[in-house]
Coordinates of C-alpha atoms and ligand atoms in Angstrom, one line a residue:
M15 CA 0.3 0.0 -0.2
S16 CA 1.3 3.3 -0.9
G17 CA 1.9 5.9 2.3
P18 CA 0.0 8.7 3.5
N19 CA -0.4 11.6 1.1
T20 CA -1.7 14.3 1.2
S21 CA -2.2 15.7 -2.6
Y22 CA -2.5 13.3 -4.8
D23 CA -4.6 12.9 -7.1
P24 CA -6.5 9.1 -7.1
V25 CA -6.8 8.5 -10.5
E26 CA -2.9 9.1 -10.3
V27 CA -2.9 6.0 -7.8
A28 CA -2.7 3.4 -10.5
A29 CA -5.0 0.4 -9.3
L30 CA -7.9 3.0 -9.1
E31 CA -7.3 4.5 -12.2
P32 CA -11.3 3.7 -13.8
E33 CA -10.2 1.5 -16.5
A34 CA -8.3 -0.3 -14.0
I35 CA -11.0 -0.9 -12.2
E36 CA -13.0 -1.3 -15.4
Q37 CA -11.0 -3.4 -16.3
A38 CA -10.7 -5.6 -13.2
V39 CA -14.5 -6.0 -13.2
T40 CA -14.9 -6.9 -16.8
A41 CA -12.5 -9.1 -16.4
A42 CA -14.5 -11.0 -12.9
L43 CA -17.4 -10.7 -14.9
A44 CA -16.3 -13.1 -18.0
A45 CA -14.6 -15.5 -15.6
V46 CA -17.6 -15.9 -13.5
A47 CA -20.3 -15.9 -16.9
A48 CA -17.6 -18.9 -18.2
A49 CA -17.7 -20.8 -14.9
A50 CA -19.2 -24.0 -15.9
S51 CA -20.1 -25.7 -12.8
L52 CA -20.1 -24.7 -8.6
E53 CA -16.5 -26.2 -7.9
E54 CA -15.5 -23.8 -10.5
L55 CA -17.1 -20.8 -9.4
K56 CA -15.8 -21.4 -5.7
S57 CA -11.8 -21.4 -6.8
L58 CA -12.3 -18.2 -9.2
R59 CA -13.3 -16.5 -6.1
G60 CA -9.9 -16.3 -4.7
A61 CA -8.6 -14.3 -7.8
H62 CA -11.2 -11.9 -8.2
Q63 CA -13.3 -11.8 -4.8
G64 CA -10.0 -12.9 -2.6
D65 CA -7.0 -10.6 -0.6
K66 CA -4.9 -10.4 -3.3
S67 CA -7.3 -9.3 -6.0
P68 CA -7.2 -6.4 -8.0
L69 CA -10.3 -5.2 -6.9
A70 CA -9.3 -6.2 -3.0
L71 CA -5.5 -4.3 -3.7
A72 CA -7.3 -1.1 -5.2
N73 CA -10.1 -1.1 -2.1
R74 CA -6.7 -1.3 0.3
E75 CA -5.1 2.0 -1.8
I76 CA -8.1 4.2 -0.5
G77 CA -6.9 4.4 3.3
A78 CA -4.0 6.3 2.2
L79 CA -5.5 8.8 -0.3
P80 CA -6.3 12.2 0.6
P81 CA -9.9 12.4 2.5
S82 CA -11.2 15.1 0.0
A83 CA -10.2 12.0 -2.3
K84 CA -11.6 9.0 -0.1
A85 CA -15.4 9.5 -1.1
E86 CA -15.6 9.2 -5.2
A87 CA -12.3 6.3 -5.0
G88 CA -14.6 4.3 -2.7
K89 CA -17.8 5.0 -4.0
R90 CA -16.2 3.8 -7.7
V91 CA -14.5 0.8 -5.8
G92 CA -17.5 -0.3 -4.0
Q93 CA -19.7 -0.2 -6.8
A94 CA -17.3 -2.0 -8.8
R95 CA -17.0 -4.6 -5.9
G96 CA -20.7 -4.8 -6.0
R97 CA -21.0 -5.9 -9.5
V98 CA -19.0 -8.7 -9.2
A99 CA -20.3 -9.5 -5.5
S100 CA -23.6 -9.6 -7.7
A101 CA -22.4 -11.5 -10.4
F102 CA -20.7 -14.3 -8.1
T103 CA -24.4 -14.5 -6.3
A104 CA -26.7 -14.9 -9.6
R105 CA -24.6 -17.5 -11.3
Q106 CA -24.3 -19.9 -7.8
G107 CA -27.7 -19.4 -7.9
E108 CA -27.5 -21.2 -12.0
L109 CA -25.8 -22.9 -11.4
E110 CA -27.7 -24.7 -8.3
V111 CA -31.0 -25.0 -10.2
E112 CA -28.8 -26.5 -13.3
R113 CA -27.6 -29.0 -10.7
D114 CA -30.1 -29.9 -8.9
N115 CA -32.3 -30.8 -12.2
R116 CA -29.3 -32.8 -13.5
I117 CA -29.5 -34.7 -9.8
L118 CA -33.4 -34.8 -10.5
V119 CA -32.4 -36.2 -13.9
E120 CA -30.0 -38.5 -13.0
E121 CA -31.3 -39.8 -9.9
A122 CA -34.8 -40.5 -10.9
L123 CA -36.4 -43.5 -9.7
D124 CA -39.1 -45.1 -12.2
V125 CA -41.1 -46.9 -9.5
T126 CA -43.3 -48.6 -11.8
V127 CA -40.6 -51.0 -13.3
P128 CA -41.2 -54.4 -12.3
V129 CA -39.3 -55.6 -10.6
T130 CA -38.6 -59.9 -9.0
R131 CA -40.3 -59.3 -5.7
R132 CA -38.8 -61.8 -3.0
R133 CA -41.5 -63.6 -0.9
S134 CA -41.0 -63.2 2.7
G135 CA -41.7 -66.7 3.8
A136 CA -43.6 -67.3 6.8
R137 CA -43.4 -70.4 10.0
H138 CA -45.5 -73.0 9.6
P139 CA -49.9 -73.0 11.6
I140 CA -48.4 -76.5 13.4
S141 CA -44.6 -74.9 14.4
L142 CA -47.3 -71.3 15.6
V143 CA -49.9 -73.2 17.4
T144 CA -47.4 -75.7 19.3
Q145 CA -45.6 -72.8 19.8
R146 CA -48.8 -71.3 21.5
V147 CA -50.1 -74.0 23.3
E148 CA -46.6 -74.4 24.7
D149 CA -46.4 -70.7 25.8
I150 CA -50.1 -70.8 27.7
F151 CA -48.9 -74.2 30.1
V152 CA -45.2 -72.8 30.3
A153 CA -47.4 -69.6 31.8
M154 CA -49.2 -72.4 33.9
G155 CA -45.7 -73.1 35.2
W156 CA -45.2 -76.4 33.8
E157 CA -41.8 -77.6 31.6
I158 CA -41.5 -79.1 27.6
A159 CA -40.2 -82.5 28.3
E160 CA -39.5 -84.2 24.7
G161 CA -38.5 -87.7 23.0
P162 CA -37.3 -89.8 20.1
E163 CA -39.1 -90.0 17.5
V164 CA -37.8 -93.9 16.7
E165 CA -39.1 -95.1 20.0
A166 CA -38.6 -98.6 21.9
E167 CA -41.5 -100.6 21.7
W168 CA -41.1 -101.0 25.7
L169 CA -41.9 -97.4 26.2
N170 CA -44.6 -97.0 23.6
F171 CA -47.2 -99.7 24.2
D172 CA -46.2 -102.1 27.1
A173 CA -44.9 -99.7 29.6
L174 CA -48.0 -97.9 29.0
N175 CA -50.1 -101.0 30.3
L176 CA -50.6 -102.0 26.7
G177 CA -48.8 -105.7 26.3
Q178 CA -47.8 -107.9 23.8
D179 CA -51.3 -109.3 23.2
H180 CA -53.7 -106.6 24.7
P181 CA -56.3 -105.8 21.8
A182 CA -55.9 -102.4 22.2
R183 CA -52.5 -102.5 20.8
Q184 CA -54.4 -103.2 17.2
M185 CA -55.7 -100.0 18.3
Q186 CA -52.6 -97.8 16.6
D187 CA -51.7 -98.5 13.5
T188 CA -47.9 -98.5 14.0
F189 CA -44.5 -98.7 11.7
F190 CA -42.4 -101.5 12.9
V191 CA -38.5 -100.7 12.9
E192 CA -36.7 -102.9 10.6
P193 CA -34.9 -105.6 11.2
E194 CA -38.5 -107.2 12.9
G195 CA -37.8 -108.0 16.4
S196 CA -35.6 -104.8 16.4
G197 CA -38.1 -103.5 20.0
L198 CA -38.2 -100.0 17.4
V199 CA -41.2 -98.5 16.6
L200 CA -42.1 -94.8 15.5
R201 CA -43.8 -93.9 17.6
T202 CA -48.1 -94.0 17.6
H203 CA -48.3 -91.6 20.0
T204 CA -46.6 -88.8 22.3
S205 CA -47.2 -90.7 25.7
P206 CA -44.0 -93.0 25.9
V207 CA -42.8 -89.3 26.5
Q208 CA -44.7 -89.8 30.0
I209 CA -43.0 -92.8 30.9
R210 CA -39.0 -91.3 30.2
T211 CA -40.1 -88.4 32.1
M212 CA -41.7 -90.5 35.2
L213 CA -38.4 -92.6 34.8
R214 CA -35.9 -89.6 35.3
E215 CA -37.8 -87.4 37.6
D216 CA -39.6 -87.5 40.8
P217 CA -43.2 -86.3 41.7
P218 CA -44.1 -83.7 41.7
I219 CA -44.3 -83.9 37.5
Y220 CA -46.1 -81.2 35.3
V221 CA -44.8 -81.4 32.0
L222 CA -45.8 -80.9 28.3
C223 CA -44.8 -83.4 25.3
P224 CA -45.5 -82.3 22.0
G225 CA -44.2 -83.9 18.4
K226 CA -44.4 -85.4 15.6
V227 CA -46.4 -89.2 15.8
F228 CA -46.5 -91.8 13.1
R229 CA -49.4 -94.2 12.3
T230 CA -49.9 -96.2 9.0
D231 CA -52.8 -94.3 8.5
D232 CA -53.5 -93.2 4.6
L233 CA -53.6 -89.3 3.7
D234 CA -56.7 -88.3 3.5
A235 CA -59.8 -85.4 4.5
T236 CA -59.0 -85.8 7.9
H237 CA -56.2 -88.3 8.2
T238 CA -52.4 -87.8 7.5
P239 CA -49.5 -90.9 8.2
V240 CA -48.1 -88.5 10.1
F241 CA -49.2 -85.7 12.4
H242 CA -48.3 -83.7 15.8
Q243 CA -49.7 -84.4 19.5
F244 CA -49.0 -82.5 22.4
E245 CA -49.0 -84.3 26.4
G246 CA -50.2 -83.0 29.2
L247 CA -48.5 -85.1 32.0
V248 CA -49.3 -83.9 35.8
V249 CA -47.8 -86.1 39.3
D250 CA -47.8 -85.0 42.5
E251 CA -49.9 -85.2 45.9
G252 CA -53.8 -85.2 45.7
I253 CA -54.3 -85.4 42.1
T254 CA -57.7 -85.8 41.1
M255 CA -59.8 -85.4 37.6
A256 CA -61.1 -82.3 39.6
H257 CA -57.4 -80.6 38.0
L258 CA -57.5 -82.6 35.3
K259 CA -60.8 -81.0 34.4
G260 CA -59.3 -77.4 36.2
S261 CA -56.5 -77.3 33.5
L262 CA -58.0 -78.3 30.7
D263 CA -60.7 -75.4 31.1
A264 CA -58.0 -72.8 31.8
F265 CA -56.1 -74.5 28.6
V266 CA -58.9 -74.6 26.2
S267 CA -60.3 -70.9 27.2
R268 CA -56.3 -69.5 26.1
L269 CA -56.4 -70.9 22.9
F270 CA -59.9 -70.7 22.0
G271 CA -61.1 -67.8 23.1
E272 CA -62.0 -66.9 27.2
G273 CA -65.1 -68.2 28.4
I274 CA -64.9 -71.9 26.7
V275 CA -65.0 -74.9 28.2
T276 CA -64.6 -78.7 28.4
R277 CA -66.2 -81.7 28.6
L278 CA -65.1 -85.0 29.3
R279 CA -67.1 -87.7 27.7
P280 CA -66.7 -91.6 29.5
S281 CA -64.1 -93.8 27.5
Y282 CA -61.3 -96.3 27.0
F283 CA -57.4 -95.9 27.3
P284 CA -55.4 -98.6 28.7
F285 CA -52.9 -96.1 30.0
T286 CA -55.3 -94.2 32.1
E287 CA -58.3 -95.5 34.6
P288 CA -61.0 -93.7 34.1
S289 CA -60.6 -92.7 30.7
A290 CA -62.7 -89.8 28.8
E291 CA -62.3 -88.1 25.4
I292 CA -62.2 -84.8 26.0
D293 CA -64.7 -82.1 23.8
C294 CA -64.1 -79.0 23.4
Q295 CA -67.0 -76.1 23.4
C296 CA -68.0 -74.9 19.8
W297 CA -66.1 -71.1 20.1
I298 CA -67.9 -70.2 17.0
C299 CA -71.8 -70.4 17.8
G300 CA -71.1 -72.4 21.4
G301 CA -73.6 -74.5 21.0
T302 CA -76.3 -71.7 20.1
N303 CA -76.7 -72.8 16.3
P304 CA -78.1 -76.7 15.1
S305 CA -76.3 -75.2 11.9
C306 CA -72.8 -74.7 12.3
R307 CA -70.5 -75.9 11.1
T308 CA -67.7 -76.2 13.2
C309 CA -69.3 -78.3 16.0
G310 CA -72.4 -79.7 12.8
G311 CA -75.4 -78.1 15.9
T312 CA -74.0 -80.6 18.8
G313 CA -72.1 -77.3 20.5
W314 CA -69.4 -79.6 21.4
I315 CA -66.0 -80.7 19.3
E316 CA -64.2 -83.8 20.0
V317 CA -60.3 -83.0 21.2
G318 CA -58.5 -85.4 22.2
G319 CA -58.2 -88.2 24.8
C320 CA -57.5 -88.0 28.9
G321 CA -57.9 -89.6 31.9
M322 CA -56.0 -90.5 35.5
V323 CA -52.6 -91.7 34.9
N324 CA -53.4 -96.5 35.9
R325 CA -51.9 -96.9 38.3
R326 CA -50.4 -100.1 36.8
V327 CA -48.3 -96.8 34.2
L328 CA -47.1 -95.5 37.5
A329 CA -45.2 -98.9 39.2
A330 CA -43.7 -100.1 35.7
A331 CA -42.2 -96.1 35.6
G332 CA -40.6 -96.6 39.0
I333 CA -43.8 -94.4 41.5
T334 CA -44.8 -96.3 43.6
D335 CA -45.8 -94.8 46.0
E336 CA -49.2 -94.5 46.6
K337 CA -49.7 -90.6 47.8
Y338 CA -49.0 -90.3 44.2
T339 CA -52.2 -89.5 41.6
G340 CA -51.6 -88.0 38.5
F341 CA -53.7 -87.2 35.0
A342 CA -52.4 -87.5 31.6
F343 CA -54.1 -85.8 28.5
G344 CA -53.5 -86.2 24.7
L345 CA -54.5 -84.1 21.5
G346 CA -53.3 -83.7 18.0
I347 CA -52.1 -80.4 16.5
E348 CA -53.3 -80.3 13.3
R349 CA -56.6 -81.7 13.8
S350 CA -57.2 -78.3 16.5
L351 CA -55.5 -76.0 14.1
M352 CA -58.3 -77.0 11.2
L353 CA -60.9 -76.7 13.7
R354 CA -60.0 -73.3 15.5
H355 CA -59.6 -72.1 11.7
G356 CA -61.5 -73.7 9.8
V357 CA -59.5 -75.5 7.7
G358 CA -61.7 -78.2 5.6
D359 CA -59.0 -80.4 4.4
M360 CA -55.5 -82.1 5.9
H361 CA -53.9 -82.5 3.0
D362 CA -53.9 -78.2 2.9
I363 CA -51.7 -78.2 6.7
V364 CA -49.8 -81.5 5.1
E365 CA -48.6 -80.8 1.4
G366 CA -46.3 -77.5 2.1
D367 CA -48.0 -74.6 0.0
V368 CA -46.4 -71.6 1.1
R369 CA -50.0 -69.3 0.2
F370 CA -51.8 -71.5 2.7
S371 CA -48.5 -70.8 5.7
A372 CA -48.8 -67.2 4.5
Q373 CA -52.3 -66.5 5.2
F374 CA -51.4 -67.4 9.1
G375 CA -48.2 -65.1 8.6
M376 CA -45.8 -65.1 11.9
E377 CA -49.6 -65.4 14.3
I378 CA -52.2 -67.0 14.6
Ligands
FA5_418 C1 -53.8 -91.7 21.7 O1 -53.4 -91.4 20.9 C2 -53.6 -91.2 23.4 N1 -52.1 -91.3 23.2 C3 -54.4 -89.6 23.7 C4 -53.8 -89.9 25.6 C5 -53.1 -89.1 26.1 C6 -55.1 -90.1 25.8 C7 -53.0 -89.0 27.1 C8 -55.1 -90.6 27.4 C9 -54.4 -89.6 28.0 P1 -55.8 -91.0 19.7 O2 -55.6 -92.0 19.1 O3 -57.4 -91.1 19.6 O4 -55.6 -90.7 21.1 O5 -55.2 -89.6 19.1 C10 -55.5 -88.4 20.1 C11 -55.3 -87.0 18.3 O6 -54.7 -88.0 17.8 C12 -57.1 -87.5 17.8 O7 -58.0 -87.0 18.9 C13 -56.7 -86.6 17.0 O8 -56.8 -85.7 17.1 C14 -55.1 -87.0 16.4 N2 -55.2 -87.9 15.9 C15 -55.4 -89.5 15.5 N3 -55.1 -89.9 14.6 C16 -54.3 -89.3 14.1 C17 -54.5 -88.7 12.2 N4 -54.2 -89.6 11.4 N5 -54.5 -88.1 11.6 C18 -54.2 -86.6 12.3 N6 -54.8 -86.7 13.5 C19 -54.8 -87.7 14.3

């Protein structure tokens, strides 16, 4: 910057000459107009607006002018800087609009383009019902017990009071495991898990045993050769049919709906005495609709079997103390599912078509 001066004319300072200032402005405006991108525009700022730009240097010269010359020189430089600043602002605005329009075109998404969508899966309704049943009993303080699907004949039949020549042994058509005399079967019900549990644990026993079972039944609308059951077993001091009834009522009201109860009908199972069929109150009509398709107008639906554990079964499993009594029940899961959801044909449950499972989603 020049030293203090009281006499010279501002036009004599080269940087403040109108031509020099006009030249700086013209150069700046041309460069700004030619800037093709925001980055390019930014890189021009130093040369035309920065501390070392011609107009900034001219501005600095004003401080050394005599007071009489300052106003006029200040106005000239100020206007010039203003024009350059406006040009930068205007060009910046134009370039921003151009950039935004370009992004809208380049990054546009056609939401109508067909896609190959991978369908999300759904858990099979049998798994969902089983889990729901387990949750209900676990909430009542029971434990879950499991056993093998290839089972010892003795546990599947003999220990359950179905002797070699017991006529009831014919009630269940059995898959025997080769070679003949292996003593192994595909379990025909979940009741052998009762025996396994009693052999393993001392009373009190409160267990639920869900699992897959096998019978030589043909696949039809209400039967399948591979199906699922859940077995309940309680052995404790002073257990009576009233405890059995109360447990079943608590269970069905949670699975089928508040207020639904069970009815026990006399029946026969070799492993329970007395034995009963479990009927569940119709959760669709409650017995009020004579033409109800779910219960056939009777108001009751058969869901399984139950009874007080036969003392011979307790003894076979090593429980001989007479202070202990117990109850057991067994229900079919496929049939429960058919009843609960009005599934008309067993084929839908076993064929594994995802369109069937998907209707149930993650929750039943
Ligand atoms: C039994 O299997 C006894 N173990 C149940 C039991 C346990 C009684 C404890 C007493 C004490 P049952 O053979 O009735 O009983 O079979 C029970 C349920 O399995 C039936 O109510 C039915 O829902 C279901 N079930 C039987 N056979 C089939 C089949 N082929 N396909 C689908 N479900 C079946």
